[in-house]
mmCIF file of C-alpha atoms in Angstrom:
data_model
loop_
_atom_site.group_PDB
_atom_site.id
_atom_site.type_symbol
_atom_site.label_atom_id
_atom_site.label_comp_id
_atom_site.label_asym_id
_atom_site.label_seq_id
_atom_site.Cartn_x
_atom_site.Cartn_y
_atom_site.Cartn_z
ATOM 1 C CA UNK K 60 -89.915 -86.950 -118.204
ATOM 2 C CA UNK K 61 -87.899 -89.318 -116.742
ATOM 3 C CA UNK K 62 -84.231 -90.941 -117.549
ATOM 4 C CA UNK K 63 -82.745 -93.615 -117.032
ATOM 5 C CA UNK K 64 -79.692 -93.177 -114.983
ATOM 6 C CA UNK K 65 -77.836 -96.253 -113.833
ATOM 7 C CA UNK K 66 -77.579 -100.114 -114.540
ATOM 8 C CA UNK K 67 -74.959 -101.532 -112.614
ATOM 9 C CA UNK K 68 -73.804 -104.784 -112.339
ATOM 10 C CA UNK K 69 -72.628 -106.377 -109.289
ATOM 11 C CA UNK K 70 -70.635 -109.560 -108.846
ATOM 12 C CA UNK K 71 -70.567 -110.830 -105.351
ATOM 13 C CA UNK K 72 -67.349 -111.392 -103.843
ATOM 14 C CA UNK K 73 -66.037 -115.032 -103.580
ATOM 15 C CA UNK K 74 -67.100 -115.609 -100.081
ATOM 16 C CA UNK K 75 -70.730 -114.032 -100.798
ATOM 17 C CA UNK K 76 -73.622 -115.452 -100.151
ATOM 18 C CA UNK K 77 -76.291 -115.865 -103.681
ATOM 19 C CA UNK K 78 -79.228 -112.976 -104.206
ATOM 20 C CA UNK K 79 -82.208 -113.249 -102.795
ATOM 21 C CA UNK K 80 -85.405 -111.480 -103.529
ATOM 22 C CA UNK K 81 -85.296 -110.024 -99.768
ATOM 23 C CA UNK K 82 -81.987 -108.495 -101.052
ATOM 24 C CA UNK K 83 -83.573 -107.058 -104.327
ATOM 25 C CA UNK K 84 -86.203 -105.308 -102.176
ATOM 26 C CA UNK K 85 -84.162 -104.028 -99.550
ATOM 27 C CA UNK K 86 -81.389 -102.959 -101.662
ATOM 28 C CA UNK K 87 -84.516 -101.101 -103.910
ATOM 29 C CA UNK K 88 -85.399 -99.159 -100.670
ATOM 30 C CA UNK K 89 -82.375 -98.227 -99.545
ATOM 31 C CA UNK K 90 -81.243 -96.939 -102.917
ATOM 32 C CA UNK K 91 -84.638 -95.020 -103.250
ATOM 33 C CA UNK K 92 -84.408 -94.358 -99.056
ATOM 34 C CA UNK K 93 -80.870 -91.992 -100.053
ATOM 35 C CA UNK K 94 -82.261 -90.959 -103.639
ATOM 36 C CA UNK K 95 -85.128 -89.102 -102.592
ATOM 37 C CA UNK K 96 -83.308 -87.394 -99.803
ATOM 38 C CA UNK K 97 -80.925 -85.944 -102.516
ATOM 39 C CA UNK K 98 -82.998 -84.565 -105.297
ATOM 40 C CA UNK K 99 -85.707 -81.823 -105.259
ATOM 41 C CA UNK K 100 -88.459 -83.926 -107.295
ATOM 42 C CA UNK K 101 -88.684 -87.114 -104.973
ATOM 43 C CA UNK K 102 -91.865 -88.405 -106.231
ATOM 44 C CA UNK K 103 -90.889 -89.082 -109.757
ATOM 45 C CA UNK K 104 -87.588 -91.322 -108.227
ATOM 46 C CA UNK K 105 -88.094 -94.966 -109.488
ATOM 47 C CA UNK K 106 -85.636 -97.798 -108.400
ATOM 48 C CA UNK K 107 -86.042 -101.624 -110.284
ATOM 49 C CA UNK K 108 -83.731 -104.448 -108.884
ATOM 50 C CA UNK K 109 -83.573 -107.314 -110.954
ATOM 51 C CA UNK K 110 -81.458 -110.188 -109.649
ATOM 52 C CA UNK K 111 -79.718 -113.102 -111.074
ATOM 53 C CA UNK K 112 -77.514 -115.598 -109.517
ATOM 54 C CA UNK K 113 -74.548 -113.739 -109.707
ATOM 55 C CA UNK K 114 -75.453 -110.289 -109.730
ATOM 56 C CA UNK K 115 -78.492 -107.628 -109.152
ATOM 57 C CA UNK K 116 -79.303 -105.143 -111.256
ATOM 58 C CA UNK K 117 -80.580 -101.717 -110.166
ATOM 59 C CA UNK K 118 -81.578 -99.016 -112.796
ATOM 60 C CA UNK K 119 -82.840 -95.961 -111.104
ATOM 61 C CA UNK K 120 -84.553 -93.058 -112.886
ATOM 62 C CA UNK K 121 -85.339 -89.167 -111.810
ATOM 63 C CA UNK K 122 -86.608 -86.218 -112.878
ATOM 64 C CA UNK K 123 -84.268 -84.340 -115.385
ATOM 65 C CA UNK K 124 -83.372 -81.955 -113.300
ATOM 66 C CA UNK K 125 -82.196 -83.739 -110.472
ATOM 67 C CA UNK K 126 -79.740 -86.310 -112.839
ATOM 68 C CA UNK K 127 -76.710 -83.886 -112.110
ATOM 69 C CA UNK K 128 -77.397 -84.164 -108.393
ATOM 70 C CA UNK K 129 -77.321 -87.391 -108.230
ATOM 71 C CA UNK K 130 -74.453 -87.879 -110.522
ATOM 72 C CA UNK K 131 -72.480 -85.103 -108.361
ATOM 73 C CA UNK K 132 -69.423 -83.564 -108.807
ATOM 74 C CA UNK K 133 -66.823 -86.104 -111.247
ATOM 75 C CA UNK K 134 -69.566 -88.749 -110.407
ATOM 76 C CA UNK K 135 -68.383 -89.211 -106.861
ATOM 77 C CA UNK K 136 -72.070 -89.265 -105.666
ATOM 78 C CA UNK K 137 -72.983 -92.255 -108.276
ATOM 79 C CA UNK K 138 -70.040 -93.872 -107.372
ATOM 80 C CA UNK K 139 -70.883 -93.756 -103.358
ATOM 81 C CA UNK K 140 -74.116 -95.611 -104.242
ATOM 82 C CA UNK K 141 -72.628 -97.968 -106.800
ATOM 83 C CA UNK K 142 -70.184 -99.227 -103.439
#
């Protein structure tokens, strides 16, 4: 059973430069890349990008088990990858 953990919005700075889909995929892998290194269930991580013009989307989903862990402690882990 999986769950659906995050969906973040990003808004690039002023100065940024507009997604690509070579930014969706890499930012996918890296995401999944740090996921699967934290939780004990690494074959059920999934990571989607979606990008606009604006912003990219990433929803990322895990076992049940491993949500806490990637949450962490006061959501401090979430928060490193939402940065």
């Amino acid at each position: 059973l999986l769950y659906p953990l995050i969906e973040e919005k990003i808004t690039p700075q002023k100065n940024s430069v507009d997604f690509e889909e070579s930014d969706e995929m890499s930012m996918e892998q890296f995401i999944s890349y740090i996921v699967k290194n934290l939780v004990d269930e690494p074959e059920k991580v999934q990571v989607n990008c979606a990008c606009e013009e604006d912003r990219m989307t990433v929803e990322l989903r895990v076992a049940e088990g491993d949500v806490a862990r990637v949450i962490g402690r006061r959501g401090k882990t979430i928060q490193a990858l939402r940065t």
